[in-house]
Every structure is written in structure tokens, then in C-alpha cells.
Amino acid sequence: MKNTAETEPPQDAKGKGFSKVVTLLKESLSVRISVGMAVTVISVLVLLVVGVTWQVQNSIFEQRRQQILEDASVTINQVQTAFSQSTASTTDQVQNLANQLISSLRATKTGSGVVTTMLLRSPNAPTTFAINELIDRDLVEVISPELRENMARGNGQFYQSIAIKDAKGKERPGIIVGATVVLPLAGQYELYTVYSLADEQDTILLMTQSLLFGAIPVAAFLGIGILWVLYNMLRPVRVTAEAAQQLARGDLSVRVEPHGEDEMAQLGKSFNIMAESLAKQIAEYDELAKLQQRFVSDVSHELRTPLTTIRIAEEIIYDEREAMSAPAARSAELLHSQVDRFEKMLADLLEISRHDSHTAQLDAEVSDMKELVRKVVEADRPLATRLGVEIVIDAPQSRYTAYMDRRRMERVLRNFLVNAIEHAEGKPVVIQIASNDKATSVRVRDFGVGMSADTSARVFDRFFRADPARTRTTGGTGLGLSIAAEDVALHRGKIEAAGKLAEGSVFMVTLPRTANMQVEAAVLPLWKDEEPPGETNG
Ligand code: ADP
């Protein structure tokens, strides 16, 4: 348990380090290219070093092999000549001669890389006379049975590559050369000379190490050099990317400073042109939008005076309608309702232009939402009664406070309720109120024509009307809900709509309970599959 706790932190640090490297590789093109180039160069250098070493090794070993074979051939001739010219006539004399020859070879030949010389009895030797074999106990096992077989089968020189254990027990390369010599009386014996290639191996090792140690700094400097060059080369890309992000955040004045005439400079120049044209177009749209808003505001204001005159005249006519003929009275009623509508439309347009010019003021205080809902319901009761719509208020608590501008909220709730009554098709409309410690929601649900998802996404757009041909009691302008949305935004509240065709619609407004609070979530769920209250009860 303790061990795990002790060993975990370094692993974590390792993991973090690794993920840092991965992030660096992912995020920086310069680092990626530099690492790629350094890896390529290192691979090429390693291949080169391996190739050169292999070639040099082959040629060094080949040269040494030739030398060894020539040296061995001279030795064999010397030994054979000595035995041939000998006058030894007893086994002891032959033994002495052999001892002398092998000892002197062992003593004199060490300089030419000879490790030892051995004399072994050939299987082809006659059985009548024999002398003692002269072997080196430590090295006799390097003479392989194959070499001995070859020697017994034919005349001449045979050799084999071998591994020789040095004083430290480490295996070093070597060559053993054998040839048959004929001894007086004793007949055929095998003469073996063991040569070491340790010096050659050391030379090759030294050369490989020098090449490798030379290659590593070259690769490192190359990697750092490439990184430096690329980092500087890609600076304009980084600068332009940062500028693009600033532009996206809304700073239209951001520009980059292109240096030179190359592709990178072109990138900077193109970015500047793009930013310039974007800023110009946005300024133009801004100007146009302001012009439009001013136009709407001016026209609405200008229309107010003639409309007031029309209203006065129309009211006189309307009051006299009973004295008129039936068609004239009908016209007077029509005129009256249309002037009503005109007035409402003008009031809406003026309200919208106040929002657009940011002159709309919030006159808010903490007050009771339930009381406001009751007031709106009472005001719209005549319309509901006329259309046979029952209004149900579902608010068990006595008070539901919210921080609100009562005039604006009354308008929002009236809009919800009138729309609901008009679209309810005679079915009940349920108004639910709920609060938590942060917000208060009012939800108006009808069970009438309903609306599609597409419609509910657009109901707060200006002049949007899902079915303009629909006969409406009061005749809407398509501005009511967009004004409601602006009013709710002033409160830093939330306004939502949902519906299903033929199942009804729901509109909900959520306001903060106190000043300086932003509504994050509604208190009630927006859409629920539910039955109209009359049907569940009955
Ligand atoms: P209008 O003056 O036309 O009522 P609104 O902005 O109040 O303008 O409403 C926009 C449109 O949203 C309406 O024309 C209608 O198509 C749709 N709408 C609003 N309330 C409902 C509702 N309760 N059920 C179905 N559609 C609705």
C-alpha cells in the first residue's frame, strides 16, 4: 500500500510531461516539423554510421584474415621443415623436438596476435608410435569437431571463426587455423594456431562510437536550428491567427503589420483587406439599421396627430350610428374597430422604436406577480367569456414576488393571455405561477390550435404571424410578442414558447426575484403533455 503511494507521483509527473509534449506537438507546426526533421536526420545518420561501420568492419576483418592465413602458412612450413630435417630416432627425441618447437612458437608469435599454438594427434596417425599432445587447456574446446573432420579428410590449411574468452570472461572474435604436419616416427599430427581479433574489434568499436557521438550533436543542432527558423518563419501566421480571434471577439479595428513581400506578408495583407471590408460593411449595416429605426420612429410620431383627428371624428360618427341607415351604421362600426387597431399598431411601433433607440426605461420594484395576473385576467375576462374560454389560475401560494416593471409585465401577460384565449378554440387556458429563491415563472398554457416547432422558434420575431389569414377577434400586428421579448430582456429575464399542432401552446416568462439578478433557469417545465383541466376533472 505504502509502496504504491510512494511510486505514484513520479508516474503522474511522467504522464503530465508526456501529455504536455503531445499538446506542444499538436499545437505547434514548428515543433512538429523540427521533430520530424530531427528524427529523419538521426535515422539517416544512424543508417550511414551502420553502413560505413559494416563496410569498414568487413574490409578490416578480410585484410586481417589474409594476413593470418599467410602467417599461419609460414609457421606450418617452419614446423614441417624442422620435423622433416630432424634426425630424431626415438619417441622421446621427437617429443622433445615437438615441445621445443611449440614452446618457441608460443613465446615468439604473441606479437602477431597469436593466442596459442597446439599440436594434436591426427586420427590418421599410425598406432605404433605416439608422442604426447601439446594443448592449451583453456583453449582446446575452441577446436570444433567439424574442423577436425576437415583436417582428417584433406591436406592443406583449414580455418574457422571462433569466439575466445578473454581474461575477464568476455567473448572476443578470433580465427583458428589448422594444418597437418608429419612427425618422424609418430606420423600425422594436427598443428593449430589460434589468432585473436580483439584489437580489430576494439578499433571498429572506437570508430563506431566516434561516428555516433559526432552524429548526435549534429542532429540536435539541426533540430534546434530548424525549430528556430520555422518559429520565426511562422510568426506572421501566429500573429494573423491571434488577430482573427480578436476580430471574432468584435474588435473590428485589429490589423496586422506585414513585413516583406513573401506569401506570409500576403497573408497579413489579405487579412487586413478582409478586416477593413468587414468593418466597412458592418458600419454600413449599422447606419442602415439606425436609418430604418429613425424612419419607423419618425413615421409613427408623424401619424399620431392625424390619427388623433381621425379618432375624434370617428367617435362622433360612431356615437351617431343608431340614427344611421343599417349599411352606414355597419361602416361606422367597422371604422371604429379599424381605428382601434390602427392606434394599437402605432403604439406598438412606438414601443419598438423606443427599444431600438435604447430609450426604453425599466421602472421596476419587487411586487406580487399573482396580483398582476389576476388584474390581467379580469381585464380580459369579457374576451374570454365571448369566446367561451375558461381561465384557470394555478397558484397555491398567496404571493409570488418578482422584481418587475408592472406596466411592462402587464403588457407581456396580456399578450400571452389574449393570444391564448384567441387560439384556445373554446378550451380552458391555465395560468400557472411558481417561485424559487431566485426566480418567479408565469406559464400560460392553452389547448387550442397549437403551433409547430418552427413557429415557436419564430414567434418572438417582429411582424411574425403564423397564419395571417386567420380571423382574429382583435386583429394582431405581429409585434406583440417581439415587444414582450424586449420587455423581458430589460428585466434580465427569460421568455420561452413551445407548442404542438392541435394540442395547444405554452408561453412562459421568468423574472428574477430581486434587482441585479440574471435569470438562469425557469421554475416550471415549459412543455408537458397534459389534458385541459375540464377533461381530467370530468
Ligand atoms: P399578434 O399581434 O399577431 O398576436 P404576436 O406577436 O402576439 O402577434 O404573436 C405572433 C404570432 O404568434 C401570432 O400571429 C400567432 O401566429 C402566434 N401565436 C401567439 N400565441 C399563440 C398561441 N397561444 N397559440 C398559437 N399561436 C400563437
Coordinates of C-alpha atoms and ligand atoms in Angstrom, one line a residue:
M1 CA 0.0 0.0 0.0
K2 CA 2.8 2.3 1.1
N3 CA 4.8 1.4 -2.0
T4 CA 2.0 2.3 -4.4
A5 CA 1.6 5.7 -2.7
E6 CA 5.3 6.4 -3.0
T7 CA 5.7 5.3 -6.6
E8 CA 2.5 7.0 -8.0
P9 CA 3.6 10.7 -8.0
P10 CA 6.6 10.3 -10.4
Q11 CA 4.3 8.3 -12.8
D12 CA 1.8 11.2 -12.7
A13 CA 4.5 13.7 -13.4
K14 CA 5.7 11.5 -16.3
G15 CA 2.1 11.3 -17.7
K16 CA 1.7 15.1 -17.4
G17 CA 5.1 15.6 -19.1
F18 CA 4.1 13.3 -21.9
S19 CA 0.7 15.0 -22.4
K20 CA 2.5 18.4 -22.4
V21 CA 4.8 17.1 -25.2
V22 CA 1.7 15.8 -27.1
T23 CA -0.1 19.1 -26.8
L24 CA 3.0 21.0 -27.9
L25 CA 3.3 18.7 -31.0
K26 CA -0.4 19.2 -31.7
E27 CA -0.4 22.9 -31.3
S28 CA 2.9 24.0 -32.9
L29 CA 3.7 23.4 -36.5
S30 CA 7.3 24.5 -36.0
V31 CA 7.8 21.9 -33.2
R32 CA 6.2 19.2 -35.3
I33 CA 8.3 19.9 -38.4
S34 CA 11.5 20.2 -36.3
V35 CA 11.0 17.0 -34.5
G36 CA 10.1 15.3 -37.8
M37 CA 13.3 16.7 -39.5
A38 CA 15.5 15.8 -36.5
V39 CA 14.1 12.2 -36.4
T40 CA 14.7 11.9 -40.2
V41 CA 18.3 13.3 -39.9
I42 CA 19.0 11.0 -37.0
S43 CA 17.7 8.0 -38.9
V44 CA 19.8 8.9 -42.0
L45 CA 22.9 9.4 -39.8
V46 CA 22.3 6.1 -37.9
L47 CA 21.9 4.3 -41.3
L48 CA 25.0 6.0 -42.6
V49 CA 27.0 5.1 -39.5
V50 CA 25.8 1.5 -39.6
G51 CA 26.5 1.2 -43.3
V52 CA 30.0 2.7 -43.0
T53 CA 30.8 0.6 -39.9
W54 CA 29.7 -2.5 -41.6
Q55 CA 31.9 -1.8 -44.7
V56 CA 34.9 -0.9 -42.7
Q57 CA 34.5 -3.9 -40.4
N58 CA 34.3 -6.2 -43.4
S59 CA 37.4 -4.8 -45.0
I60 CA 39.4 -4.8 -41.7
F61 CA 38.4 -8.4 -40.9
E62 CA 39.1 -9.5 -44.5
Q63 CA 42.6 -7.9 -44.5
R64 CA 43.4 -9.5 -41.2
R65 CA 42.1 -12.9 -42.3
Q66 CA 44.5 -12.8 -45.3
Q67 CA 47.4 -11.8 -43.0
I68 CA 46.6 -14.6 -40.5
L69 CA 46.4 -17.2 -43.3
E70 CA 49.8 -16.1 -44.7
D71 CA 51.3 -16.0 -41.2
A72 CA 49.9 -19.5 -40.4
S73 CA 51.2 -20.9 -43.6
V74 CA 54.7 -19.7 -42.8
T75 CA 54.5 -21.2 -39.3
I76 CA 53.3 -24.5 -40.7
N77 CA 56.2 -24.6 -43.2
Q78 CA 58.7 -23.9 -40.5
V79 CA 57.3 -26.6 -38.2
Q80 CA 57.1 -29.1 -41.0
T81 CA 60.7 -28.3 -42.2
A82 CA 62.0 -28.7 -38.7
F83 CA 60.3 -32.1 -38.3
S84 CA 61.4 -33.2 -41.8
Q85 CA 65.1 -32.3 -41.2
S86 CA 65.2 -33.8 -37.8
T87 CA 67.4 -36.8 -37.1
A88 CA 65.3 -37.9 -34.1
S89 CA 65.2 -41.6 -33.9
T90 CA 63.3 -42.2 -30.6
T91 CA 59.9 -41.2 -29.4
D92 CA 61.5 -39.1 -26.7
Q93 CA 63.6 -37.2 -29.2
V94 CA 60.6 -36.5 -31.3
Q95 CA 58.7 -35.4 -28.2
N96 CA 61.5 -33.1 -27.2
L97 CA 61.6 -31.6 -30.6
A98 CA 57.8 -31.0 -30.6
N99 CA 58.0 -29.5 -27.2
Q100 CA 60.7 -27.1 -28.2
L101 CA 59.0 -26.1 -31.4
I102 CA 55.6 -25.4 -29.9
S103 CA 57.2 -23.6 -26.9
S104 CA 59.2 -21.3 -29.1
L105 CA 56.2 -20.6 -31.3
R106 CA 54.1 -19.7 -28.2
A107 CA 56.9 -17.5 -27.0
T108 CA 57.7 -15.7 -30.2
K109 CA 54.4 -15.3 -32.0
T110 CA 52.3 -13.4 -29.4
G111 CA 53.2 -10.1 -31.2
S112 CA 51.3 -11.1 -34.3
G113 CA 48.1 -11.8 -32.4
V114 CA 48.7 -15.5 -31.8
V115 CA 47.0 -16.6 -28.6
T116 CA 48.3 -20.1 -28.6
T117 CA 49.7 -23.0 -30.7
M118 CA 48.6 -26.6 -30.2
L119 CA 49.7 -30.0 -31.5
L120 CA 47.1 -32.7 -31.6
R121 CA 47.4 -36.3 -32.8
S122 CA 45.6 -36.9 -36.1
P123 CA 43.2 -39.9 -36.3
N124 CA 45.2 -40.9 -39.4
A125 CA 48.4 -41.3 -37.3
P126 CA 49.8 -44.9 -37.1
T127 CA 49.2 -46.6 -33.8
T128 CA 52.7 -47.9 -33.3
F129 CA 54.5 -44.7 -32.2
A130 CA 52.9 -41.7 -30.4
I131 CA 54.0 -38.6 -28.6
N132 CA 52.1 -36.5 -26.1
E133 CA 49.7 -33.9 -27.5
L134 CA 50.6 -30.3 -26.7
I135 CA 47.4 -28.5 -25.9
D136 CA 46.3 -25.3 -24.1
R137 CA 43.7 -26.4 -21.6
D138 CA 41.8 -23.1 -21.7
L139 CA 41.5 -23.0 -25.4
V140 CA 41.3 -26.6 -26.6
E141 CA 37.5 -26.5 -26.7
V142 CA 37.6 -23.9 -29.5
I143 CA 38.7 -26.6 -31.9
S144 CA 35.4 -27.8 -33.3
P145 CA 34.7 -31.4 -34.4
E146 CA 33.9 -30.1 -37.9
L147 CA 37.4 -28.5 -38.2
R148 CA 39.0 -31.8 -37.0
E149 CA 37.0 -33.8 -39.5
N150 CA 38.0 -31.5 -42.3
M151 CA 41.6 -31.8 -41.2
A152 CA 41.5 -35.6 -41.2
R153 CA 39.9 -35.7 -44.6
G154 CA 42.2 -33.5 -46.6
N155 CA 45.6 -31.8 -46.8
G156 CA 46.3 -28.1 -46.5
Q157 CA 45.2 -25.3 -44.4
F158 CA 41.8 -25.1 -42.7
Y159 CA 40.4 -22.2 -40.7
Q160 CA 37.3 -21.3 -38.7
S161 CA 36.0 -18.2 -37.0
I162 CA 35.7 -18.6 -33.2
A163 CA 34.9 -16.9 -30.0
I164 CA 37.7 -16.6 -27.5
K165 CA 37.0 -15.8 -23.8
D166 CA 39.4 -13.1 -22.6
A167 CA 40.8 -12.7 -19.1
K168 CA 37.5 -11.1 -17.9
G169 CA 35.5 -13.9 -19.4
K170 CA 34.2 -11.7 -22.2
E171 CA 33.9 -13.3 -25.7
R172 CA 36.1 -11.7 -28.4
P173 CA 36.3 -12.7 -32.0
G174 CA 39.2 -14.9 -33.3
I175 CA 40.4 -17.3 -36.0
I176 CA 41.8 -20.7 -35.6
V177 CA 44.0 -22.1 -38.4
G178 CA 44.9 -25.8 -38.6
A179 CA 47.2 -27.9 -40.9
T180 CA 48.5 -31.4 -40.8
V181 CA 52.2 -31.9 -40.1
V182 CA 54.1 -35.2 -40.4
L183 CA 56.3 -36.1 -37.4
P184 CA 59.2 -38.5 -37.6
L185 CA 58.1 -42.0 -36.3
A186 CA 54.7 -40.6 -35.0
G187 CA 53.2 -39.7 -38.4
Q188 CA 50.4 -37.2 -38.9
Y189 CA 49.7 -34.6 -36.2
E190 CA 47.5 -31.5 -36.4
L191 CA 49.0 -28.1 -35.8
Y192 CA 46.6 -25.4 -34.7
T193 CA 47.3 -21.7 -34.3
V194 CA 44.7 -19.5 -32.5
Y195 CA 44.6 -15.8 -33.5
S196 CA 42.7 -13.1 -31.7
L197 CA 40.8 -10.3 -33.5
A198 CA 40.2 -8.3 -30.3
D199 CA 42.4 -5.4 -31.4
E200 CA 40.4 -5.1 -34.7
Q201 CA 37.2 -5.3 -32.8
D202 CA 38.3 -2.5 -30.5
T203 CA 39.3 -0.4 -33.4
I204 CA 35.9 -0.8 -35.1
L205 CA 34.1 -0.1 -31.8
L206 CA 36.0 3.1 -31.3
M207 CA 35.3 4.2 -34.8
T208 CA 31.5 3.5 -34.4
Q209 CA 31.4 5.3 -31.1
S210 CA 33.2 8.3 -32.6
L211 CA 30.8 8.4 -35.6
L212 CA 27.7 8.2 -33.3
F213 CA 28.9 10.7 -30.8
G214 CA 29.7 13.0 -33.7
A215 CA 26.2 12.5 -35.2
I216 CA 24.2 13.2 -32.0
P217 CA 25.2 16.9 -31.6
V218 CA 24.8 17.4 -35.4
A219 CA 21.2 16.1 -35.2
A220 CA 20.5 18.1 -32.0
F221 CA 21.8 21.3 -33.5
L222 CA 19.9 20.6 -36.7
G223 CA 16.7 20.2 -34.8
I224 CA 17.1 23.3 -32.8
G225 CA 18.2 25.2 -35.9
I226 CA 15.1 24.1 -37.8
L227 CA 12.9 25.0 -34.9
W228 CA 14.3 28.4 -34.7
V229 CA 14.0 29.1 -38.4
L230 CA 10.4 27.7 -38.5
Y231 CA 9.3 29.5 -35.3
N232 CA 10.4 32.8 -36.9
M233 CA 9.0 31.9 -40.3
L234 CA 5.6 31.1 -38.9
R235 CA 5.4 34.2 -36.7
P236 CA 3.1 36.0 -39.2
V237 CA 0.7 33.0 -39.2
R238 CA 0.5 33.2 -35.3
V239 CA 0.1 36.9 -35.4
T240 CA -2.7 36.7 -38.0
A241 CA -4.4 33.9 -36.1
E242 CA -4.4 36.0 -32.9
A243 CA -5.8 39.0 -34.9
A244 CA -8.5 36.8 -36.4
Q245 CA -9.6 35.7 -32.9
Q246 CA -9.6 39.3 -31.8
L247 CA -11.8 40.2 -34.8
A248 CA -14.1 37.4 -34.0
R249 CA -14.5 38.8 -30.4
G250 CA -15.8 42.0 -32.0
D251 CA -12.7 44.2 -32.3
L252 CA -13.1 45.4 -35.8
S253 CA -10.1 47.8 -35.6
V254 CA -7.5 45.0 -35.3
R255 CA -4.9 44.9 -38.1
V256 CA -1.5 43.1 -38.6
E257 CA 1.8 44.5 -39.7
P258 CA 3.0 42.6 -42.8
H259 CA 6.8 42.6 -43.4
G260 CA 8.3 42.0 -46.9
E261 CA 6.6 40.6 -50.0
D262 CA 6.5 36.9 -49.5
E263 CA 3.5 34.6 -49.0
M264 CA 3.4 35.3 -45.3
A265 CA 3.3 39.0 -45.9
Q266 CA 0.5 38.3 -48.4
L267 CA -1.4 36.5 -45.7
G268 CA -1.2 39.6 -43.4
K269 CA -2.2 42.0 -46.2
S270 CA -5.2 39.8 -47.2
F271 CA -6.3 39.7 -43.5
N272 CA -6.1 43.5 -43.3
I273 CA -8.1 43.8 -46.5
M274 CA -10.7 41.4 -45.1
A275 CA -10.9 43.2 -41.8
E276 CA -11.2 46.5 -43.5
S277 CA -14.1 45.5 -45.7
L278 CA -15.8 43.7 -42.8
A279 CA -15.6 46.8 -40.7
K280 CA -16.9 48.9 -43.6
Q281 CA -19.9 46.6 -44.3
I282 CA -20.8 46.4 -40.6
A283 CA -20.7 50.2 -40.3
E284 CA -22.9 50.4 -43.4
Y285 CA -25.4 47.9 -41.9
D286 CA -25.3 49.8 -38.7
E287 CA -26.0 53.1 -40.4
L288 CA -28.8 51.4 -42.4
A289 CA -30.4 49.9 -39.3
K290 CA -30.2 53.3 -37.5
L291 CA -31.9 54.9 -40.5
Q292 CA -34.6 52.3 -40.6
Q293 CA -35.2 52.7 -36.8
R294 CA -35.4 56.5 -37.3
F295 CA -37.8 56.1 -40.2
V296 CA -40.1 53.9 -38.1
S297 CA -39.9 56.2 -35.2
D298 CA -40.5 59.4 -37.3
V299 CA -43.4 57.9 -39.2
S300 CA -45.1 56.6 -36.1
H301 CA -44.7 60.0 -34.4
E302 CA -46.0 61.8 -37.6
L303 CA -49.0 59.5 -37.8
R304 CA -50.1 60.3 -34.2
T305 CA -51.5 63.8 -35.0
P306 CA -53.7 62.8 -38.0
L307 CA -54.8 59.7 -36.1
T308 CA -56.0 61.7 -33.1
T309 CA -58.1 63.9 -35.5
I310 CA -59.4 60.7 -37.2
R311 CA -60.3 59.2 -33.8
I312 CA -62.2 62.3 -32.7
A313 CA -64.2 62.4 -36.0
E314 CA -64.7 58.7 -36.0
E315 CA -66.1 58.8 -32.4
I316 CA -68.6 61.4 -33.3
I317 CA -69.7 59.3 -36.3
Y318 CA -69.8 56.1 -34.1
D319 CA -71.9 57.8 -31.4
E320 CA -74.4 58.7 -34.1
R321 CA -74.6 55.3 -35.6
E322 CA -78.1 54.5 -34.2
A323 CA -79.6 57.3 -36.2
M324 CA -78.0 56.0 -39.4
S325 CA -79.2 53.5 -42.0
A326 CA -78.1 49.9 -41.4
P327 CA -75.2 50.0 -44.0
A328 CA -73.9 53.3 -42.8
A329 CA -74.1 52.1 -39.1
R330 CA -72.1 49.0 -40.1
S331 CA -69.5 51.2 -41.8
A332 CA -69.2 53.3 -38.6
E333 CA -68.6 50.2 -36.5
L334 CA -66.0 48.9 -39.0
L335 CA -64.3 52.3 -39.0
H336 CA -64.3 52.3 -35.2
S337 CA -62.7 48.9 -34.9
Q338 CA -60.1 49.6 -37.6
V339 CA -59.1 52.9 -35.9
D340 CA -58.8 50.9 -32.6
R341 CA -56.4 48.6 -34.4
F342 CA -54.5 51.4 -36.0
E343 CA -54.0 53.0 -32.6
K344 CA -52.7 49.8 -31.2
M345 CA -50.4 49.2 -34.1
L346 CA -49.0 52.7 -33.8
A347 CA -48.5 52.3 -30.0
D348 CA -46.6 49.0 -30.7
L349 CA -44.4 50.7 -33.4
L350 CA -43.6 53.5 -31.0
E351 CA -42.7 51.0 -28.3
I352 CA -40.4 49.0 -30.6
S353 CA -38.6 52.2 -31.7
R354 CA -38.1 53.1 -28.1
H355 CA -36.4 49.7 -27.5
D356 CA -34.3 50.1 -30.7
S357 CA -33.1 53.5 -29.6
H358 CA -32.4 52.1 -26.2
T359 CA -34.5 54.8 -24.6
A360 CA -36.9 52.2 -23.0
Q361 CA -36.5 52.5 -19.2
L362 CA -37.2 49.9 -16.6
D363 CA -39.2 51.2 -13.7
A364 CA -39.0 48.1 -11.6
E365 CA -39.7 47.2 -8.0
V366 CA -40.4 43.9 -6.1
S367 CA -44.1 43.3 -6.3
D368 CA -46.7 40.5 -6.4
M369 CA -47.0 38.6 -9.6
K370 CA -50.2 36.8 -8.6
E371 CA -52.0 40.1 -8.1
L372 CA -50.8 41.3 -11.5
V373 CA -52.0 38.0 -13.1
R374 CA -55.4 38.5 -11.5
K375 CA -55.7 42.0 -12.8
V376 CA -54.8 40.9 -16.4
V377 CA -57.3 38.0 -16.2
E378 CA -60.1 40.4 -15.0
A379 CA -59.3 42.8 -17.8
D380 CA -59.5 40.1 -20.4
R381 CA -62.5 38.2 -18.9
P382 CA -65.0 39.8 -21.4
L383 CA -63.0 38.5 -24.3
A384 CA -62.7 35.0 -22.7
T385 CA -66.4 35.0 -21.9
R386 CA -67.3 36.0 -25.5
L387 CA -65.1 33.1 -26.9
G388 CA -66.3 30.6 -24.2
V389 CA -62.9 30.2 -22.7
E390 CA -62.5 29.3 -19.1
I391 CA -59.4 30.8 -17.4
V392 CA -57.8 28.7 -14.6
I393 CA -55.2 30.2 -12.3
D394 CA -53.0 27.5 -10.7
A395 CA -51.1 29.4 -7.9
P396 CA -51.5 27.9 -4.5
Q397 CA -49.3 30.4 -2.6
S398 CA -50.8 33.8 -1.6
R399 CA -47.9 35.8 -3.1
Y400 CA -45.3 35.3 -5.8
T401 CA -42.9 38.2 -5.7
A402 CA -40.6 39.3 -8.6
Y403 CA -38.5 42.3 -9.4
M404 CA -40.6 43.9 -12.2
D405 CA -41.8 46.9 -14.1
R406 CA -45.6 46.4 -13.5
R407 CA -46.6 48.3 -16.7
R408 CA -44.4 46.3 -18.9
M409 CA -45.2 42.9 -17.3
E410 CA -48.9 43.7 -17.5
R411 CA -48.4 44.1 -21.3
V412 CA -46.4 40.9 -21.5
L413 CA -49.0 38.9 -19.6
R414 CA -51.9 40.5 -21.5
N415 CA -50.2 39.5 -24.7
F416 CA -49.8 35.9 -23.6
L417 CA -53.4 35.7 -22.3
V418 CA -55.1 37.4 -25.3
N419 CA -53.1 35.2 -27.7
A420 CA -54.0 32.1 -25.7
I421 CA -57.7 33.0 -25.5
E422 CA -57.8 33.7 -29.2
H423 CA -56.1 30.4 -30.1
A424 CA -57.8 28.3 -27.5
E425 CA -60.8 27.3 -29.6
G426 CA -63.1 27.4 -26.6
K427 CA -60.9 25.2 -24.4
P428 CA -59.7 26.3 -21.0
V429 CA -56.5 28.3 -20.5
V430 CA -54.3 27.5 -17.5
I431 CA -52.1 30.1 -15.9
Q432 CA -49.5 28.6 -13.5
I433 CA -47.3 30.7 -11.2
A434 CA -44.3 29.3 -9.3
S435 CA -41.3 30.7 -7.5
N436 CA -38.0 29.5 -6.1
D437 CA -35.4 31.6 -4.2
K438 CA -34.1 33.1 -7.4
A439 CA -36.9 33.5 -9.8
T440 CA -40.7 33.6 -10.5
S441 CA -42.2 32.0 -13.6
V442 CA -45.6 32.6 -15.1
R443 CA -46.7 29.9 -17.6
V444 CA -49.7 30.3 -19.9
R445 CA -51.0 27.1 -21.4
D446 CA -53.8 26.7 -23.9
F447 CA -55.2 23.6 -25.5
G448 CA -56.2 25.1 -28.8
V449 CA -54.7 25.2 -32.3
G450 CA -51.2 24.9 -31.0
M451 CA -48.1 25.6 -33.1
S452 CA -45.3 23.8 -34.8
A453 CA -41.7 23.8 -33.6
D454 CA -40.8 26.0 -36.5
T455 CA -43.5 28.6 -35.4
S456 CA -42.5 28.5 -31.8
A457 CA -38.9 29.3 -32.7
R458 CA -40.1 32.4 -34.6
V459 CA -43.0 33.8 -32.6
F460 CA -40.7 36.4 -31.0
D461 CA -39.6 37.8 -34.4
R462 CA -41.0 41.1 -35.4
F463 CA -44.1 41.0 -37.6
F464 CA -44.2 37.3 -37.4
R465 CA -47.7 35.8 -37.8
A466 CA -48.1 32.1 -38.2
D467 CA -51.4 32.4 -40.1
P468 CA -52.1 36.0 -41.2
A469 CA -55.4 35.0 -42.9
R470 CA -56.8 33.7 -39.6
T471 CA -59.8 35.7 -38.4
R472 CA -58.8 37.3 -35.1
T473 CA -61.0 39.0 -32.6
T474 CA -58.8 42.0 -32.1
G475 CA -56.5 41.5 -35.1
G476 CA -52.9 41.4 -34.2
T477 CA -49.9 43.3 -35.6
G478 CA -47.3 40.6 -35.2
L479 CA -45.4 42.9 -32.9
G480 CA -46.9 41.9 -29.5
L481 CA -44.5 39.0 -28.7
S482 CA -41.4 40.8 -30.0
I483 CA -42.2 43.7 -27.7
A484 CA -42.8 41.2 -24.9
A485 CA -39.3 39.7 -25.6
E486 CA -37.7 43.2 -25.4
D487 CA -39.6 44.0 -22.2
V488 CA -38.4 40.7 -20.6
A489 CA -34.8 41.3 -21.7
L490 CA -34.9 44.7 -19.9
H491 CA -35.7 42.7 -16.8
R492 CA -32.8 40.3 -17.5
G493 CA -35.5 37.6 -17.5
K494 CA -36.3 34.7 -19.8
I495 CA -39.1 34.3 -22.3
E496 CA -39.9 30.9 -23.9
A497 CA -42.6 29.4 -26.2
A498 CA -43.4 25.9 -27.2
G499 CA -46.4 24.0 -28.8
K500 CA -47.7 21.1 -30.7
L501 CA -50.2 21.4 -33.6
A502 CA -53.8 20.7 -32.4
E503 CA -52.6 20.1 -28.8
G504 CA -52.0 23.7 -27.7
S505 CA -49.3 26.2 -26.9
V506 CA -47.4 27.3 -23.9
F507 CA -45.7 30.7 -23.2
M508 CA -43.6 31.3 -20.2
V509 CA -41.9 34.3 -18.7
T510 CA -39.4 34.1 -15.8
L511 CA -38.2 37.1 -13.9
P512 CA -35.6 37.5 -11.1
R513 CA -36.9 37.8 -7.6
T514 CA -34.6 40.8 -6.8
A515 CA -32.8 43.5 -8.5
N516 CA -29.4 42.9 -10.3
M517 CA -30.1 39.3 -10.8
Q518 CA -29.9 37.4 -14.1
V519 CA -32.4 34.6 -14.6
E520 CA -30.6 31.3 -15.4
A521 CA -33.4 28.8 -15.4
A522 CA -37.2 28.8 -15.4
V523 CA -39.0 27.5 -12.3
L524 CA -41.6 25.4 -14.3
P525 CA -41.1 23.0 -17.1
L526 CA -42.0 24.6 -20.5
W527 CA -43.8 21.9 -22.4
K528 CA -45.7 19.0 -20.9
D529 CA -48.2 16.6 -22.5
E530 CA -51.2 17.4 -20.4
E531 CA -55.0 17.4 -20.6
P532 CA -57.2 20.5 -20.3
P533 CA -58.4 20.8 -16.7
G534 CA -62.1 20.3 -17.5
E535 CA -61.4 17.0 -19.2
T536 CA -59.3 15.5 -16.4
N537 CA -61.8 16.5 -13.8
G538 CA -64.8 15.4 -15.6
Ligands
ADP1 P1 -50.2 39.1 -33.0 O1 -50.4 40.5 -32.8 O2 -50.3 38.6 -34.4 O3 -50.9 38.3 -31.9 P2 -47.9 38.2 -31.5 O4 -46.5 38.7 -31.6 O5 -48.6 38.4 -30.3 O6 -48.7 39.0 -32.7 O7 -48.0 36.8 -32.0 C1 -47.3 36.3 -33.1 C2 -47.8 35.1 -33.7 O8 -47.6 34.0 -32.8 C3 -49.3 35.1 -33.8 O9 -49.7 35.7 -35.0 C4 -49.6 33.6 -33.8 O10 -49.5 33.1 -35.1 C5 -48.6 33.0 -32.9 N1 -49.1 32.7 -31.6 C6 -49.1 33.5 -30.5 N2 -49.7 33.0 -29.4 C7 -50.2 31.8 -29.8 C8 -50.9 30.7 -29.2 N3 -51.3 30.8 -27.9 N4 -51.2 29.6 -30.0 C9 -50.9 29.6 -31.3 N5 -50.2 30.5 -31.9 C10 -49.8 31.6 -31.2

